[in-house]
Amino acid sequence: MDDLARARVELALLEERARDLLKEFLGVRAALSTQRAKIGELIRTKPSAINYFPTELLLSVLDLAVHTSEDPGRKQQLASVCRRWRDIILGGPSLWTTIHVAQLDTSSIKTHLERSRGAPLDIVIKAPVWALSKHLALVPSLDIVGSCAHRWNSLVIAGDYCRDDEDAEMALAEFIIKRINQLHFPSLKRVAILTHCDITLQVFLSAVRAPALEHLEFEAIAIRHPDFLPVTTIKSLKMDFFDSPRSSPSFPYMIPTQALTDLSLAWVQDSLILQPNSIHFPSLKVLELSCMRMDLAGQFFHLIGKI
C-alpha cells in the first residue's frame, strides 16, 4: 500500500473517531441538562430546614414569636411565610389566646375567641388614660370578651399617659372596672393594673368573683377608704402607690397573708398604725420595700416579726 492509500485509511479512522466523540459529547451535554433539571426540581421540592422541625417544636417557636409581640398583625405575617406555618397558626388554639382589646376590632376579637377553642384567655387592654372617646370605643369589645369571663386567665390594664384632646372624668382603669365589676371570673389567676386606679372600686377582685386569683399587681394605685377587699388565695402581691393610704393607716392589716409568698410595696409615705409582730405571713419568701421612708420600712420589718 502506497503512502496515499495509508493516509486515506488514517483519515477515515480519524473521521470515524471524531463522529464517535461528537456523539458522546452530545450525549454528555444531554445528560448534563437532565441532571441540572433534576437538581433544580429537588431544590424546589425539598422542605426547608425549618420544616424539618416537629410540629410541636415549631408551634412553640411560633407561640413565642406571637406572644412577645404587641403587633396585632403578627400572626398574619407569620402565616404568610408558607402553607405549613399557615396551617399551624390557624389550627393552634394557643396562638389565639392573647387578646389585645384596644388594638383589635370586634370581628378580630370574635375570630380569636373562636380559634382559641375554649382555651384560657389572656386579656390585654392598653389605651390612653384620659381620653373618653377612646374609652367609649372599647365598650363593644369589652362586652364581647366579657361574655367569656369564665375563660379569663389573666388581665392586664395599661395606660398611655399622653393626654388626648378630650379629658375623661375617670381614668382608663376605672372606666374598664365599671364595665366588668359585676362579672364572675372563676379561672382568673393573674391581674396587673399598670395605670392609675382606685383599688377600693374593684369588686371583681373579691374572693367571690375571682376565687382562683393568685397574682396581683397594682401600679399608681390609690386607696380612698379602708374597705380594700382581701383575696385570700393571693400568692404574689405588688402595690405601687400613687396616692399613699392616708385615710387607711392600717391598710397592711387588709393584706391577705395566708398564701402570700411574695410581697412588694412602693411609695408608702404616710404614717401607718403598725404593731410589732401583729401580722403573720406563714408562707412569705420575698419582701421588697422601695421608695419608702426608712422609719416606715423598719415598722414593716417589726410588723411581720419572723418570716
Short mmCIF file of C-alpha atoms in Angstrom, two decimals, residues 174 193-202 217-228 239-248 251 266-268:
data_model
loop_
_atom_site.label_atom_id
_atom_site.label_comp_id
_atom_site.label_asym_id
_atom_site.label_seq_id
_atom_site.Cartn_x
_atom_site.Cartn_y
_atom_site.Cartn_z
CA GLU A 174 -61.75 52.91 86.49
CA ILE A 193 -53.30 47.13 86.58
CA LEU A 194 -50.40 49.26 85.38
CA THR A 195 -52.08 52.64 85.42
CA HIS A 196 -53.77 54.99 87.89
CA CYS A 197 -56.71 53.39 89.69
CA ASP A 198 -58.60 53.33 92.96
CA ILE A 199 -58.19 49.88 94.46
CA THR A 200 -61.36 50.16 96.52
CA LEU A 201 -63.53 50.21 93.40
CA GLN A 202 -62.52 46.73 92.33
CA GLU A 217 -50.03 43.83 90.68
CA PHE A 218 -51.01 47.49 91.02
CA GLU A 219 -49.07 50.45 89.71
CA ALA A 220 -50.06 54.01 90.68
CA ILE A 221 -52.92 52.93 92.91
CA ALA A 222 -54.89 54.90 95.46
CA ILE A 223 -56.83 53.70 98.49
CA ARG A 224 -59.67 56.16 99.11
CA HIS A 225 -61.28 54.31 102.01
CA PRO A 226 -60.33 51.30 104.13
CA ASP A 227 -62.53 48.57 102.66
CA PHE A 228 -59.86 47.00 100.47
CA MET A 239 -48.55 47.56 95.23
CA ASP A 240 -47.05 50.80 93.94
CA PHE A 241 -48.94 53.74 95.44
CA PHE A 242 -49.84 56.86 93.50
CA ASP A 243 -51.74 58.23 96.48
CA SER A 244 -50.47 56.97 99.84
CA PRO A 245 -53.13 55.43 102.04
CA ARG A 246 -53.60 58.50 104.24
CA SER A 247 -57.14 57.57 105.17
CA SER A 248 -56.19 53.91 105.61
CA PHE A 251 -54.14 49.07 105.39
CA ALA A 266 -43.52 51.04 96.98
CA TRP A 267 -44.19 54.72 97.72
CA VAL A 268 -45.83 54.20 101.10
#
